[in-house]
CSV table of N, CA, C and O in Angstrom, one decimal:
chain,number,residue,atom,x,y,z
A,231,GLY,N,9.8,-1.6,7.7
A,231,GLY,CA,9.2,-1.3,8.5
A,231,GLY,C,8.0,-2.2,8.4
A,231,GLY,O,8.0,-3.7,8.5
A,232,THR,N,7.4,-1.8,7.6
A,232,THR,CA,5.2,-2.6,7.2
A,232,THR,C,5.6,-3.7,6.3
A,232,THR,O,5.2,-5.3,6.4
A,233,LEU,N,6.8,-3.2,5.2
A,233,LEU,CA,6.7,-4.8,4.9
A,233,LEU,C,7.2,-6.2,5.1
A,233,LEU,O,7.2,-7.5,4.7
A,234,HIS,N,8.3,-5.2,5.6
A,234,HIS,CA,8.8,-6.4,6.9
A,234,HIS,C,8.3,-7.3,7.7
A,234,HIS,O,8.6,-8.7,7.0
A,235,ALA,N,7.1,-7.0,8.1
A,235,ALA,CA,6.0,-7.4,9.3
A,235,ALA,C,5.6,-8.5,8.2
A,235,ALA,O,5.1,-9.7,8.8
A,236,ARG,N,5.0,-7.9,6.9
A,236,ARG,CA,4.2,-8.4,5.9
A,236,ARG,C,4.8,-10.1,5.6
A,236,ARG,O,3.9,-11.0,4.8
A,237,MET,N,5.7,-9.8,4.8
A,237,MET,CA,7.0,-11.1,4.4
A,237,MET,C,7.7,-11.0,5.1
A,237,MET,O,8.9,-11.3,4.3
A,238,PRO,N,8.1,-11.8,6.5
A,238,PRO,CA,9.3,-12.2,7.2
A,238,PRO,C,9.6,-12.8,5.8
A,238,PRO,O,11.1,-14.2,6.6
A,239,VAL,N,9.2,-14.3,4.8
A,239,VAL,CA,9.9,-15.6,4.7
A,239,VAL,C,10.6,-15.0,3.6
A,239,VAL,O,11.4,-15.8,3.0
A,240,PHE,N,10.3,-13.7,2.9
A,240,PHE,CA,11.8,-13.1,1.2
A,240,PHE,C,12.9,-12.7,2.0
A,240,PHE,O,12.5,-12.1,3.6
A,241,ASN,N,13.0,-12.7,1.1
A,241,ASN,CA,14.9,-11.5,1.7
A,241,ASN,C,14.2,-10.7,1.5
A,241,ASN,O,14.7,-9.9,0.1
A,242,LEU,N,13.7,-9.6,2.0
A,242,LEU,CA,13.1,-9.1,1.1
A,242,LEU,C,14.2,-7.5,0.9
A,242,LEU,O,14.3,-6.6,0.0
A,243,LYS,N,15.2,-6.9,1.4
A,243,LYS,CA,15.8,-6.1,1.2
A,243,LYS,C,17.2,-6.5,-0.1
A,243,LYS,O,17.9,-5.4,-0.7
A,244,ASN,N,16.9,-7.9,-0.8
A,244,ASN,CA,17.7,-8.0,-2.3
A,244,ASN,C,16.8,-8.1,-3.0
A,244,ASN,O,16.5,-8.8,-4.4
A,245,ASN,N,15.2,-8.4,-2.5
A,245,ASN,CA,14.2,-9.1,-3.2
A,245,ASN,C,13.3,-7.8,-3.5
A,245,ASN,O,12.3,-8.7,-5.1
A,246,ILE,N,13.0,-7.1,-2.9
A,246,ILE,CA,11.1,-6.7,-3.1
A,246,ILE,C,11.4,-5.6,-2.1
A,246,ILE,O,12.1,-5.1,-1.2
A,247,VAL,N,10.7,-4.1,-3.3
A,247,VAL,CA,11.5,-3.0,-2.7
A,247,VAL,C,9.3,-2.4,-3.2
A,247,VAL,O,9.2,-2.9,-4.3
A,248,ALA,N,8.6,-2.2,-2.1
A,248,ALA,CA,7.3,-2.3,-2.6
A,248,ALA,C,6.9,-1.5,-1.3
A,248,ALA,O,7.3,-0.8,-0.6
A,249,LYS,N,5.5,-0.7,-1.3
A,249,LYS,CA,4.6,-0.4,-1.0
A,249,LYS,C,3.6,-1.0,-0.6
A,249,LYS,O,2.5,-1.0,-1.4
A,250,THR,N,2.7,-0.3,0.9
A,250,THR,CA,1.7,-0.9,0.8
A,250,THR,C,0.9,-0.2,1.3
A,250,THR,O,1.1,0.7,1.1
A,251,GLY,N,-0.9,-0.3,1.0
A,251,GLY,CA,-1.7,0.3,1.6
A,251,GLY,C,-3.2,-0.6,2.1
A,251,GLY,O,-3.1,-1.1,1.8
A,252,THR,N,-3.5,0.6,3.4
A,252,THR,CA,-4.8,-0.8,3.3
A,252,THR,C,-6.0,0.5,3.8
A,252,THR,O,-5.7,2.1,4.2
A,253,MET,N,-7.2,0.7,3.5
A,253,MET,CA,-8.0,1.5,4.2
A,253,MET,C,-9.8,0.0,3.6
A,253,MET,O,-10.1,-0.4,2.9
A,254,HIS,N,-10.3,0.8,5.5
A,254,HIS,CA,-11.4,-0.7,5.1
A,254,HIS,C,-11.4,-1.5,4.6
A,254,HIS,O,-10.9,-2.2,5.2
A,255,ASP,N,-12.1,-1.4,3.5
A,255,ASP,CA,-11.8,-2.9,2.6
A,255,ASP,C,-11.4,-3.3,1.2
A,255,ASP,O,-11.4,-4.2,0.5
A,256,LEU,N,-10.4,-2.3,1.6
A,256,LEU,CA,-9.5,-2.2,0.1
A,256,LEU,C,-7.8,-2.6,0.8
A,256,LEU,O,-7.0,-1.7,1.8
A,257,SER,N,-7.0,-3.1,0.2
A,257,SER,CA,-5.7,-3.7,0.1
A,257,SER,C,-4.8,-3.3,-1.3
A,257,SER,O,-5.1,-3.6,-2.1
A,258,ALA,N,-3.7,-2.7,-0.7
A,258,ALA,CA,-2.4,-2.3,-2.3
A,258,ALA,C,-1.2,-3.4,-2.0
A,258,ALA,O,-0.6,-3.1,-0.4
A,259,LEU,N,-0.3,-3.5,-2.6
A,259,LEU,CA,1.1,-3.9,-2.8
A,259,LEU,C,0.9,-3.5,-3.3
A,259,LEU,O,0.4,-4.4,-5.2
A,260,SER,N,2.2,-2.9,-3.8
A,260,SER,CA,3.1,-1.9,-5.2
A,260,SER,C,4.3,-2.4,-5.0
A,260,SER,O,5.2,-1.7,-4.5
A,261,GLY,N,5.7,-2.5,-6.2
A,261,GLY,CA,6.7,-2.3,-6.1
A,261,GLY,C,7.6,-3.3,-7.2
A,261,GLY,O,6.8,-3.9,-8.4
A,262,TYR,N,9.3,-2.9,-7.3
A,262,TYR,CA,9.7,-4.0,-7.8
A,262,TYR,C,10.1,-5.3,-7.1
A,262,TYR,O,10.6,-5.5,-5.7
A,263,ALA,N,10.0,-6.5,-7.7
A,263,ALA,CA,10.7,-7.4,-7.7
A,263,ALA,C,12.0,-8.6,-8.2
A,263,ALA,O,11.4,-8.0,-9.3
A,264,GLN,N,12.9,-8.6,-7.9
A,264,GLN,CA,13.6,-9.4,-8.7
A,264,GLN,C,13.4,-10.6,-8.1
A,264,GLN,O,13.8,-11.2,-7.2
A,265,THR,N,13.2,-11.5,-10.4
A,265,THR,CA,12.7,-12.6,-9.3
A,265,THR,C,14.4,-14.0,-9.3
A,265,THR,O,15.3,-13.4,-9.6
A,266,ALA,N,13.3,-15.1,-8.7
A,266,ALA,CA,14.7,-16.1,-8.9
A,266,ALA,C,16.1,-16.0,-9.8
A,266,ALA,O,16.7,-16.6,-9.9
A,267,SER,N,15.0,-16.4,-11.0
A,267,SER,CA,16.1,-16.3,-12.4
A,267,SER,C,17.4,-15.0,-13.1
A,267,SER,O,17.0,-15.0,-13.8
A,268,GLY,N,16.4,-13.6,-11.8
A,268,GLY,CA,17.4,-12.8,-11.4
A,268,GLY,C,17.2,-11.8,-13.0
A,268,GLY,O,17.3,-10.6,-12.9
A,269,LYS,N,15.8,-12.2,-12.8
A,269,LYS,CA,14.7,-10.8,-13.6
A,269,LYS,C,13.7,-10.2,-13.1
A,269,LYS,O,13.8,-10.1,-11.9
A,270,GLN,N,13.9,-8.8,-13.0
A,270,GLN,CA,13.5,-7.5,-12.2
A,270,GLN,C,11.3,-7.0,-12.8
A,270,GLN,O,12.1,-7.0,-13.9
A,271,VAL,N,11.5,-7.7,-12.2
A,271,VAL,CA,9.7,-7.1,-13.0
A,271,VAL,C,8.7,-6.3,-11.9
A,271,VAL,O,9.5,-6.3,-10.7
A,272,ILE,N,7.7,-5.8,-12.3
A,272,ILE,CA,7.2,-5.0,-11.6
A,272,ILE,C,5.5,-5.4,-11.5
A,272,ILE,O,5.7,-6.0,-12.3
A,273,PHE,N,5.6,-5.2,-10.5
A,273,PHE,CA,4.3,-5.6,-9.8
A,273,PHE,C,3.2,-4.7,-9.0
A,273,PHE,O,3.4,-3.3,-8.4
A,274,SER,N,1.4,-4.6,-8.9
A,274,SER,CA,0.8,-3.9,-8.3
A,274,SER,C,-0.2,-4.9,-8.6
A,274,SER,O,-1.0,-5.5,-9.2
A,275,ILE,N,-0.9,-5.5,-6.9
A,275,ILE,CA,-2.1,-6.0,-6.4
A,275,ILE,C,-2.7,-5.0,-5.9
A,275,ILE,O,-2.3,-4.6,-5.0
A,276,LEU,N,-4.0,-5.2,-5.9
A,276,LEU,CA,-5.4,-3.3,-5.8
A,276,LEU,C,-6.4,-5.5,-5.3
A,276,LEU,O,-7.1,-5.5,-6.3
A,277,ILE,N,-6.3,-5.4,-3.6
A,277,ILE,CA,-7.7,-5.9,-4.1
A,277,ILE,C,-9.5,-4.8,-3.2
A,277,ILE,O,-8.0,-4.4,-2.3
A,278,ASN,N,-10.0,-5.0,-3.5
A,278,ASN,CA,-11.2,-4.2,-3.2
A,278,ASN,C,-12.6,-4.9,-2.9
A,278,ASN,O,-13.1,-5.9,-3.2
A,279,HIS,N,-13.4,-4.7,-1.6
A,279,HIS,CA,-14.5,-5.1,-1.3
A,279,HIS,C,-14.0,-6.6,-0.3
A,279,HIS,O,-14.7,-7.5,-0.6
A,280,VAL,N,-13.1,-6.7,0.4
A,280,VAL,CA,-12.4,-7.7,0.6
A,280,VAL,C,-13.6,-7.6,2.1
A,280,VAL,O,-14.8,-6.9,2.6
A,281,VAL,N,-14.2,-9.0,2.0
A,281,VAL,CA,-14.9,-9.5,2.8
A,281,VAL,C,-13.5,-11.7,4.0
A,281,VAL,O,-13.3,-11.7,3.1
A,282,GLY,N,-14.2,-10.7,4.4
A,282,GLY,CA,-13.6,-11.6,6.2
A,282,GLY,C,-12.9,-10.9,6.5
A,282,GLY,O,-12.0,-11.5,6.8
A,283,GLY,N,-12.1,-9.7,5.9
A,283,GLY,CA,-10.9,-9.2,6.9
A,283,GLY,C,-9.8,-8.7,6.3
A,283,GLY,O,-8.8,-9.6,5.4
A,284,ILE,N,-8.8,-7.2,5.9
A,284,ILE,CA,-7.9,-7.5,5.5
A,284,ILE,C,-6.6,-8.6,5.4
A,284,ILE,O,-6.5,-8.9,4.6
A,285,ARG,N,-6.2,-9.1,7.0
A,285,ARG,CA,-5.9,-10.1,6.7
A,285,ARG,C,-5.4,-10.7,5.4
A,285,ARG,O,-4.4,-11.6,5.2
A,286,GLN,N,-7.2,-11.6,5.8
A,286,GLN,CA,-6.9,-12.6,3.9
A,286,GLN,C,-6.3,-12.3,2.5
A,286,GLN,O,-5.5,-12.2,2.0
A,287,ALA,N,-6.3,-10.7,2.5
A,287,ALA,CA,-6.5,-10.0,1.6
A,287,ALA,C,-4.5,-9.8,1.7
A,287,ALA,O,-4.1,-10.1,0.3
A,288,LYS,N,-4.3,-9.4,2.9
A,288,LYS,CA,-2.8,-9.6,2.6
A,288,LYS,C,-1.8,-10.4,2.7
A,288,LYS,O,-1.0,-10.7,2.1
A,289,GLN,N,-3.3,-12.2,3.4
A,289,GLN,CA,-1.9,-13.0,2.4
A,289,GLN,C,-2.0,-13.3,1.7
A,289,GLN,O,-1.1,-14.2,1.0
A,290,LEU,N,-3.2,-13.5,0.6
A,290,LEU,CA,-3.0,-13.2,-1.1
A,290,LEU,C,-2.4,-12.7,-1.6
A,290,LEU,O,-1.3,-13.0,-2.0
A,291,GLU,N,-1.9,-10.9,-1.8
A,291,GLU,CA,-0.6,-10.9,-2.1
A,291,GLU,C,0.3,-11.3,-1.3
A,291,GLU,O,1.2,-11.4,-2.3
A,292,ASN,N,0.7,-11.4,-0.4
A,292,ASN,CA,2.2,-12.3,-0.4
A,292,ASN,C,2.4,-13.2,-1.1
A,292,ASN,O,3.4,-13.5,-1.6
A,293,SER,N,1.3,-14.3,-1.1
A,293,SER,CA,1.3,-15.8,-1.6
A,293,SER,C,1.4,-15.1,-3.7
A,293,SER,O,2.6,-16.1,-4.5
A,294,LEU,N,0.9,-14.1,-4.2
A,294,LEU,CA,1.0,-13.8,-5.5
A,294,LEU,C,2.4,-12.9,-5.1
A,294,LEU,O,3.3,-13.9,-6.1
A,295,VAL,N,3.0,-13.0,-4.7
A,295,VAL,CA,4.5,-12.3,-4.9
A,295,VAL,C,5.5,-13.4,-4.5
A,295,VAL,O,6.7,-13.2,-5.5
A,296,GLY,N,5.7,-13.8,-3.3
A,296,GLY,CA,6.0,-15.2,-3.7
A,296,GLY,C,6.3,-15.8,-4.8
A,296,GLY,O,6.8,-16.9,-5.8
A,297,GLU,N,5.1,-16.2,-5.6
A,297,GLU,CA,4.7,-17.0,-6.5
A,297,GLU,C,5.9,-16.3,-7.8
A,297,GLU,O,6.3,-16.7,-8.9
A,298,ILE,N,5.4,-14.6,-7.8
A,298,ILE,CA,5.8,-14.1,-8.9
A,298,ILE,C,7.3,-14.2,-8.1
A,298,ILE,O,8.4,-14.7,-9.4
A,299,VAL,N,8.0,-14.2,-7.3
A,299,VAL,CA,10.2,-13.7,-7.5
A,299,VAL,C,10.2,-15.1,-7.6
A,299,VAL,O,11.3,-15.4,-8.1
A,300,ARG,N,9.7,-16.8,-7.1
A,300,ARG,CA,9.5,-17.4,-7.1
A,300,ARG,C,9.7,-18.7,-8.3
A,300,ARG,O,10.1,-19.8,-9.6
A,301,ASN,N,9.0,-17.6,-9.3
A,301,ASN,CA,8.2,-18.3,-10.6
A,301,ASN,C,8.7,-17.2,-12.3
A,301,ASN,O,8.4,-18.5,-12.4
A,302,THR,N,9.3,-16.6,-11.8
A,302,THR,CA,9.0,-15.9,-13.5
A,302,THR,C,10.6,-14.7,-13.4
A,302,THR,O,11.7,-15.8,-12.7
């Protein structure tokens, strides 16, 4: 549901299993990712005191997970 809407670029069914969370000025994304090299990694991204809106924090989380999947 939420994860598919947030990261339509990735093949989430095969690469990422994660849980999202937001609250006021906090955004979080934690889960497992299958990397391009075939490794399975665990990640947890917590962004607190977001200035400028939660949307920017979610975009940063998406970018970080993309880097993890492509470059680990």
